[in-house]
PDB file of C-alpha atoms in Angstrom:
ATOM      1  CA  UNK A   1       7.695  81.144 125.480  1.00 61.00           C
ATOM      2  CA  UNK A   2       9.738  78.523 123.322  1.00 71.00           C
ATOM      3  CA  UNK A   3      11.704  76.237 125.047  1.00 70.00           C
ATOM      4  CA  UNK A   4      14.843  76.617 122.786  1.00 70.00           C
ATOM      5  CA  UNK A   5      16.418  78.834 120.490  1.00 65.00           C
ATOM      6  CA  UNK A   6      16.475  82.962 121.052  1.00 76.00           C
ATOM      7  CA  UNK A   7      14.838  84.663 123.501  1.00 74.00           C
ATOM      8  CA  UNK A   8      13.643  81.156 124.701  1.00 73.00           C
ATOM      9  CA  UNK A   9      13.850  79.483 128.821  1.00 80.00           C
ATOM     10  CA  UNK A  10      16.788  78.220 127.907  1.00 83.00           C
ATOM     11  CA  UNK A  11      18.658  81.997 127.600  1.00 85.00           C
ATOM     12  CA  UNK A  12      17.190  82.738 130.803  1.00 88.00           C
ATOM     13  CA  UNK A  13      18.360  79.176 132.313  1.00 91.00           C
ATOM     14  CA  UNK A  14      21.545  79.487 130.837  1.00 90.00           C
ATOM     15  CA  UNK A  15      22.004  83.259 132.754  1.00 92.00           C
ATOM     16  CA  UNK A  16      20.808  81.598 136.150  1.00 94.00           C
ATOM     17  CA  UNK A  17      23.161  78.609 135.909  1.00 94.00           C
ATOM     18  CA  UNK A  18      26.344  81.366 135.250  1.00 95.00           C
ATOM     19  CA  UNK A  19      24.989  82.988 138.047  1.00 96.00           C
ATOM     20  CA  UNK A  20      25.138  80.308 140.154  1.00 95.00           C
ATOM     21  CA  UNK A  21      28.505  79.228 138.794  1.00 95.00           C
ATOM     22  CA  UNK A  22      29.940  82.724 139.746  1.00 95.00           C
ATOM     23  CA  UNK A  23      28.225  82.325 143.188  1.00 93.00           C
ATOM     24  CA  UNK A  24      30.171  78.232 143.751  1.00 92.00           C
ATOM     25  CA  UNK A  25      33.427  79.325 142.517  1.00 93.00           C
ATOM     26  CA  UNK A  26      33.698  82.946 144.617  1.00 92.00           C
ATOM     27  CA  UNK A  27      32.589  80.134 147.564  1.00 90.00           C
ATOM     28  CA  UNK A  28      34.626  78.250 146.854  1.00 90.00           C
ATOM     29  CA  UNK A  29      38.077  80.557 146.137  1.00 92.00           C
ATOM     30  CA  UNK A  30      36.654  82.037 149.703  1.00 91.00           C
ATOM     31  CA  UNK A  31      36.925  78.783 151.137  1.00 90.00           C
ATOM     32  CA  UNK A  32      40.535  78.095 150.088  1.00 90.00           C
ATOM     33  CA  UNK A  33      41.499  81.017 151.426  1.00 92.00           C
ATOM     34  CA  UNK A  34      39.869  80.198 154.872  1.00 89.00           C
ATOM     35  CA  UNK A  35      41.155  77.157 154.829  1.00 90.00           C
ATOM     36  CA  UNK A  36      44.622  77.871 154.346  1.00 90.00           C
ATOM     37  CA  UNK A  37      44.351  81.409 157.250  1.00 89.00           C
ATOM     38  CA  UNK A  38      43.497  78.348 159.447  1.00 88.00           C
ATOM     39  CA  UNK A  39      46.116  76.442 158.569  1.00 89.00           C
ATOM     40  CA  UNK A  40      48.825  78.865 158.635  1.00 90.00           C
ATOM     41  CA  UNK A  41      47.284  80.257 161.950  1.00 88.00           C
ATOM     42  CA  UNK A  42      47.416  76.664 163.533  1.00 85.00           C
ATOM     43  CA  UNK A  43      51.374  75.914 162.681  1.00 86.00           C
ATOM     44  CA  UNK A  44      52.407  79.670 163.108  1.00 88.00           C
ATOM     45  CA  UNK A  45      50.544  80.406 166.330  1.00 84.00           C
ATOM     46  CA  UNK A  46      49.813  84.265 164.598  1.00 85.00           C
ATOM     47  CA  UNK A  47      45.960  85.616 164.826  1.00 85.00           C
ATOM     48  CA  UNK A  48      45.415  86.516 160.826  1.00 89.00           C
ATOM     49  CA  UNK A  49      41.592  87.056 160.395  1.00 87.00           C
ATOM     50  CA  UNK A  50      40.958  84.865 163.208  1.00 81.00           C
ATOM     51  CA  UNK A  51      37.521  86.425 163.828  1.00 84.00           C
ATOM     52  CA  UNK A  52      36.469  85.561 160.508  1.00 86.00           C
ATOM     53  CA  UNK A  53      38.285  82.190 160.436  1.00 87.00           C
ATOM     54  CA  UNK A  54      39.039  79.865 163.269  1.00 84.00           C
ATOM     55  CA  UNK A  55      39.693  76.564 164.935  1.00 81.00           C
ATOM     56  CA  UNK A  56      38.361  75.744 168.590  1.00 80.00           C
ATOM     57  CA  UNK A  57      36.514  72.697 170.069  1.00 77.00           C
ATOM     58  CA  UNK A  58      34.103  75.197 170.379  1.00 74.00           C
ATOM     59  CA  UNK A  59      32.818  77.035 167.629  1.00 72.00           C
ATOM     60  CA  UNK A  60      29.108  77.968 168.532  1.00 73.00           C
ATOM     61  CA  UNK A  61      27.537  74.550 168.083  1.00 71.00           C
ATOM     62  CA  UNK A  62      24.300  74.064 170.544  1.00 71.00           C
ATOM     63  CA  UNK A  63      24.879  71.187 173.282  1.00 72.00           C
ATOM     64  CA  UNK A  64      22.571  68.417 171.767  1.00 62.00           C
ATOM     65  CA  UNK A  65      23.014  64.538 171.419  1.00 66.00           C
ATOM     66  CA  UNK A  66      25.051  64.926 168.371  1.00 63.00           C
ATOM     67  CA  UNK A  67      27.283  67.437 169.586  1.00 66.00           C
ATOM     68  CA  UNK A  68      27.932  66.212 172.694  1.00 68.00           C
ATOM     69  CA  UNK A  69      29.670  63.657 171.490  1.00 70.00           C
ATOM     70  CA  UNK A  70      32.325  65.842 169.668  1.00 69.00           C
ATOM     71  CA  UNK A  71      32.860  67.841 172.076  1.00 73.00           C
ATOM     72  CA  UNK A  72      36.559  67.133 172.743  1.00 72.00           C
ATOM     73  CA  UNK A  73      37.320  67.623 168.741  1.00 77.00           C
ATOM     74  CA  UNK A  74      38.998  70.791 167.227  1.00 80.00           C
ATOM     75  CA  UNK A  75      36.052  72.300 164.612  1.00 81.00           C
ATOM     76  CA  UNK A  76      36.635  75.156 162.330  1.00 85.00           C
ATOM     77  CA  UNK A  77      33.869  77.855 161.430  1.00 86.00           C
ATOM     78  CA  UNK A  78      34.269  80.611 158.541  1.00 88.00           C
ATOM     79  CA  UNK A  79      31.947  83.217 158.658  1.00 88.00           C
ATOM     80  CA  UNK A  80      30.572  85.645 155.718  1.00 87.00           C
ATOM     81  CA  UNK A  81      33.327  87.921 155.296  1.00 84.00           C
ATOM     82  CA  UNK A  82      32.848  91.274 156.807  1.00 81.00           C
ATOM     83  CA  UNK A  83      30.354  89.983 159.537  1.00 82.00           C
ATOM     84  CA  UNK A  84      30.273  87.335 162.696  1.00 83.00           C
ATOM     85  CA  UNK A  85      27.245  85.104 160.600  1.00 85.00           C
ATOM     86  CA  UNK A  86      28.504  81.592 160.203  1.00 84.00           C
ATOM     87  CA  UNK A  87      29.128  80.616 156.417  1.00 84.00           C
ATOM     88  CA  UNK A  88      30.667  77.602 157.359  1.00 81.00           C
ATOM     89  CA  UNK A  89      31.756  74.849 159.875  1.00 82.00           C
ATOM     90  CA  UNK A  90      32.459  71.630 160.748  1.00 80.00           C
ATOM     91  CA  UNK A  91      34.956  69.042 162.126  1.00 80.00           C
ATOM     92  CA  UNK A  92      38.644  70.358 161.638  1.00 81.00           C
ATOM     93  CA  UNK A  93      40.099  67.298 159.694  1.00 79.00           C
ATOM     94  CA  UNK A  94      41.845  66.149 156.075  1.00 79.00           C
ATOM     95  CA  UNK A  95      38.533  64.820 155.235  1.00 78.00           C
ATOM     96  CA  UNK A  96      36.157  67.413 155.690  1.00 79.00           C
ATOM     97  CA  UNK A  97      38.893  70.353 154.068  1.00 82.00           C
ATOM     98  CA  UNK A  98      39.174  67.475 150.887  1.00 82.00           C
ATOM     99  CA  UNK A  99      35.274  67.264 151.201  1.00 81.00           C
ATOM    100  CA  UNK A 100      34.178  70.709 150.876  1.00 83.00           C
ATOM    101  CA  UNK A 101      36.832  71.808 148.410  1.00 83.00           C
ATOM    102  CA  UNK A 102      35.478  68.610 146.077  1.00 84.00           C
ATOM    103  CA  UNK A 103      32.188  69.320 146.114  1.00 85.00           C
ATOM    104  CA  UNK A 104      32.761  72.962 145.353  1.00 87.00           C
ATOM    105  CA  UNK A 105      34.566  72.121 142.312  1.00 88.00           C
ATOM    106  CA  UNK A 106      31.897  69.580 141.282  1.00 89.00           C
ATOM    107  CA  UNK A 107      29.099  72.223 142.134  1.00 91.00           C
ATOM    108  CA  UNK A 108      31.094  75.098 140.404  1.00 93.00           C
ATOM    109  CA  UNK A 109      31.914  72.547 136.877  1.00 92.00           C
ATOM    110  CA  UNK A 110      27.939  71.314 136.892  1.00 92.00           C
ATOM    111  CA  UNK A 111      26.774  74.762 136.790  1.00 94.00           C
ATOM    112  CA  UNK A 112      29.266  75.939 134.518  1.00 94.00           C
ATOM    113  CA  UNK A 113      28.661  72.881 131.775  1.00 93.00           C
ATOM    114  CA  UNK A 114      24.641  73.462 132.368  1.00 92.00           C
ATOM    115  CA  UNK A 115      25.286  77.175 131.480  1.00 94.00           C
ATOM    116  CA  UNK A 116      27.267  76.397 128.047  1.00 92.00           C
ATOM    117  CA  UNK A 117      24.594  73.563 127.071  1.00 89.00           C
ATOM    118  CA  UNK A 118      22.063  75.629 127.249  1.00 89.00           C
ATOM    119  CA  UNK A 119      24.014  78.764 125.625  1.00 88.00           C
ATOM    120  CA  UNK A 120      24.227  76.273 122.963  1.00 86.00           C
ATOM    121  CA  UNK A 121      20.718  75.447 123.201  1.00 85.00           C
ATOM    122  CA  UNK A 122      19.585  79.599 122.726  1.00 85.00           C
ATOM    123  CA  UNK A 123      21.331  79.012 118.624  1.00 81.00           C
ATOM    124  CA  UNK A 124      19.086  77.982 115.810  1.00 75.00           C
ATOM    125  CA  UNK A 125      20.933  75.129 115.247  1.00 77.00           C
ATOM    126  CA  UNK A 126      20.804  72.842 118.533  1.00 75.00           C
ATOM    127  CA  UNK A 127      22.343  69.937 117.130  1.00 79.00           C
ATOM    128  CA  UNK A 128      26.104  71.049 117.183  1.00 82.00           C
ATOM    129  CA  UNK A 129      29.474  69.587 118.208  1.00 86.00           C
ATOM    130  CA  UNK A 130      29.976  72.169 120.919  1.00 88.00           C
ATOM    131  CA  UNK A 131      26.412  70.652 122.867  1.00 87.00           C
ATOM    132  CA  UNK A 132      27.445  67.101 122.547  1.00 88.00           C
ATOM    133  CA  UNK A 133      31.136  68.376 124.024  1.00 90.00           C
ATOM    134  CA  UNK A 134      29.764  69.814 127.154  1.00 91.00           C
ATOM    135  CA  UNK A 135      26.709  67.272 127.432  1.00 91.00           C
ATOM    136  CA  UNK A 136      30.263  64.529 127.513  1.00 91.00           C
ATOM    137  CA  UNK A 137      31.760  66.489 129.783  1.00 91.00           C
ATOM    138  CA  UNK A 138      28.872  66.717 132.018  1.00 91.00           C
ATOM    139  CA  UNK A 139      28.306  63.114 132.171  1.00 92.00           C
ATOM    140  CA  UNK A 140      32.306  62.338 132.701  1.00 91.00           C
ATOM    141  CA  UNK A 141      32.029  64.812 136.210  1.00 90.00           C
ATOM    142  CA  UNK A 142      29.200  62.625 136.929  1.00 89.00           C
ATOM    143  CA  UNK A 143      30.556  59.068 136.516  1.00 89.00           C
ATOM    144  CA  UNK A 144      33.932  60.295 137.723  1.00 88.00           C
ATOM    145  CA  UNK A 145      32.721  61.618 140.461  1.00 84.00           C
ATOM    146  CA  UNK A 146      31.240  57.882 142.175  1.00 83.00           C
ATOM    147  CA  UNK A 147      35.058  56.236 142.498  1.00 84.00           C
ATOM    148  CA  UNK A 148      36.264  60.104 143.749  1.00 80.00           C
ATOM    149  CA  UNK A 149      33.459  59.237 146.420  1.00 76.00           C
ATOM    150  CA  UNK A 150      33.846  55.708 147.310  1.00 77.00           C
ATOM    151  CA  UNK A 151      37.838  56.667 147.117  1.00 77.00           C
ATOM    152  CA  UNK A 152      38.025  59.595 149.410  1.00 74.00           C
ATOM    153  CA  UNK A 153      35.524  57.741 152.192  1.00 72.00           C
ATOM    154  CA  UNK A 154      37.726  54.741 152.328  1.00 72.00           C
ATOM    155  CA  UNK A 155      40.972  56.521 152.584  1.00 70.00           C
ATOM    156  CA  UNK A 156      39.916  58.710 155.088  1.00 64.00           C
ATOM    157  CA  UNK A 157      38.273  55.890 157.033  1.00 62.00           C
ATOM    158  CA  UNK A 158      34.902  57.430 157.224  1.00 59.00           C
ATOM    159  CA  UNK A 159      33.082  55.249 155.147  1.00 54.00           C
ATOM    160  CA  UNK A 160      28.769  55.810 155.388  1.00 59.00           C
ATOM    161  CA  UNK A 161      27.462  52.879 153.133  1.00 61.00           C
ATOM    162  CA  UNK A 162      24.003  54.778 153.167  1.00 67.00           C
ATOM    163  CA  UNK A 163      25.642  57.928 151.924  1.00 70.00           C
ATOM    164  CA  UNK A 164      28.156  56.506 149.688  1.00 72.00           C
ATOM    165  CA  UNK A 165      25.159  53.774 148.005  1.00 78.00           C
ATOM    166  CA  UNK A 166      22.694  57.042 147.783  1.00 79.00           C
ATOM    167  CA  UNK A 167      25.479  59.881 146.116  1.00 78.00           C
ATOM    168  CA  UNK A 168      26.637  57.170 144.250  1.00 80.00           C
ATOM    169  CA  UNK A 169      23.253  55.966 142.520  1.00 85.00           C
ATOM    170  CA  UNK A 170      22.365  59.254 141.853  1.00 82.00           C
ATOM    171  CA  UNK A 171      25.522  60.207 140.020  1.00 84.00           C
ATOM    172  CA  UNK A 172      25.086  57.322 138.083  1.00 88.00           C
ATOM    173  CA  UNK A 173      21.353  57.949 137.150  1.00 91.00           C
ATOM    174  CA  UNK A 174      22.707  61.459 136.363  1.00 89.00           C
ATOM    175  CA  UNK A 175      25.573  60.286 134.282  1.00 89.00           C
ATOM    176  CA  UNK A 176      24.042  57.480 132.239  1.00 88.00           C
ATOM    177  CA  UNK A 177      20.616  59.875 131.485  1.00 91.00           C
ATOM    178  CA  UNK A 178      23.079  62.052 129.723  1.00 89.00           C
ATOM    179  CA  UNK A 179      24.907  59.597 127.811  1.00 89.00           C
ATOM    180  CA  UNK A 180      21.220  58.648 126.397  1.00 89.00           C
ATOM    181  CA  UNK A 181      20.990  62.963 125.714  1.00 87.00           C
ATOM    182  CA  UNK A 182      24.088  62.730 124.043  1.00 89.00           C
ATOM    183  CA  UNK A 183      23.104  59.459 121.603  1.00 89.00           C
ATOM    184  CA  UNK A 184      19.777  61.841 120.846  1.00 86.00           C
ATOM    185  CA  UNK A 185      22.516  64.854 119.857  1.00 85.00           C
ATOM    186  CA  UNK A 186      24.919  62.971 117.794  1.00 85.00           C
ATOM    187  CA  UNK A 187      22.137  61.336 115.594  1.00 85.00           C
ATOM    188  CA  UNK A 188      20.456  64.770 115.457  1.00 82.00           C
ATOM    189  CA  UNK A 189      23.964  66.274 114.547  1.00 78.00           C
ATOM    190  CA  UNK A 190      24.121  63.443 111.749  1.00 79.00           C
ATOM    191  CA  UNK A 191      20.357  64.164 110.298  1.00 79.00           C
ATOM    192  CA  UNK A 192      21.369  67.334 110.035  1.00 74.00           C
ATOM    193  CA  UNK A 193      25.045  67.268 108.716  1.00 72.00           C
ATOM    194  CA  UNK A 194      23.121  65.116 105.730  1.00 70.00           C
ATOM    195  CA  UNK A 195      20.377  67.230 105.079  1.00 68.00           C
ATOM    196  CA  UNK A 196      23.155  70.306 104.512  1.00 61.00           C
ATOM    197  CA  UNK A 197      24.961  68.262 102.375  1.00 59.00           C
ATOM    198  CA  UNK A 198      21.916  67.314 100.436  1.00 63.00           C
ATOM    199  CA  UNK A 199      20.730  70.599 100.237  1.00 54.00           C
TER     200      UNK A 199
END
């Protein structure tokens, strides 16, 4: 099977990477909406889908060495709508509500750009404006993304140098490989914008 062009891995990419867009962005609305049933639970005192979601210090963690230590901290936990299975949980803070909605939105554009790329990619002409769009906007989430990181750990004072140094290298390996994709476009998209005119 070709790589490119119809009925080539890159239509069938292109349908698992909407797929998984759908999947990060339905996770993601979810999460909102958990996120703000806790909050308005919390300053209201009401009981709106608190089975589904809820603050406690305890949330179903297991007593270990890690946990022990938080014991005394409020967590949150959402669970799969419909059922008592745990979709979700963690310490109930500004930084971890900032933290998951972020990466959602990261997780949900990636997926989404990789889906129109390689939508692109499934035409018989590869070389066109609308790749090299996406491919920029791809790389921009990318390099954007490492100050959004460094930025949000400082501010909320829970700054990991091993976690910021490691997200923030790979973003930037991620980011600057596509700018090199996108030089390898654009002269494409030239070579070929003369050889139309020629012919």
């Amino acid at each position: 099977m070709k790589l490119i062009g119809k009925n080539s891995v890159s239509k069938y990419l292109s349908y698992f990477f909407y797929f998984l867009f759908i999947i990060f962005t339905l996770i993601g609305l979810y999460e909102i909406f958990g996120f703000s049933v806790i909050f308005y639970n919390e300053k209201t005192g009401n009981h709106f889908l608190s089975q589904t979601f809820y603050i406690s210090q305890d949330v179903g963690w297991s007593n270990n060495f890690y946990t022990e230590k938080l014991k005394d901290l409020m967590k949150f936990r959402m669970n799969f709508p419909f059922t008592k299975n745990q979709l979700y949980t963690g310490i109930y803070n500004t930084h971890s509500v900032f933290n998951s909605l972020s990466t959602f939105f990261y997780l949900s554009f990636f997926t989404y750009s990789l889906y129109k790329i390689l939508k692109e990619l499934t035409n018989e002409i590869i070389f066109s404006k609308e790749v090299i769009l996406w491919l920029k906007r791809l790389a921009y989430l990318n390099l954007l993304y490492i100050p959004l990181h460094i930025f949000k750990n400082f501010i909320f004072k829970d700054f990991a140098f091993g976690d910021t140094i490691y997200t923030s290298f790979y973003m930037l390996i991620i980011g600057c490989s596509i700018l090199f994709v996108i030089a390898f476009f654009k002269k494409g998209y030239e070579l070929q914008s003369e050889n139309d005119l020629t012919i």
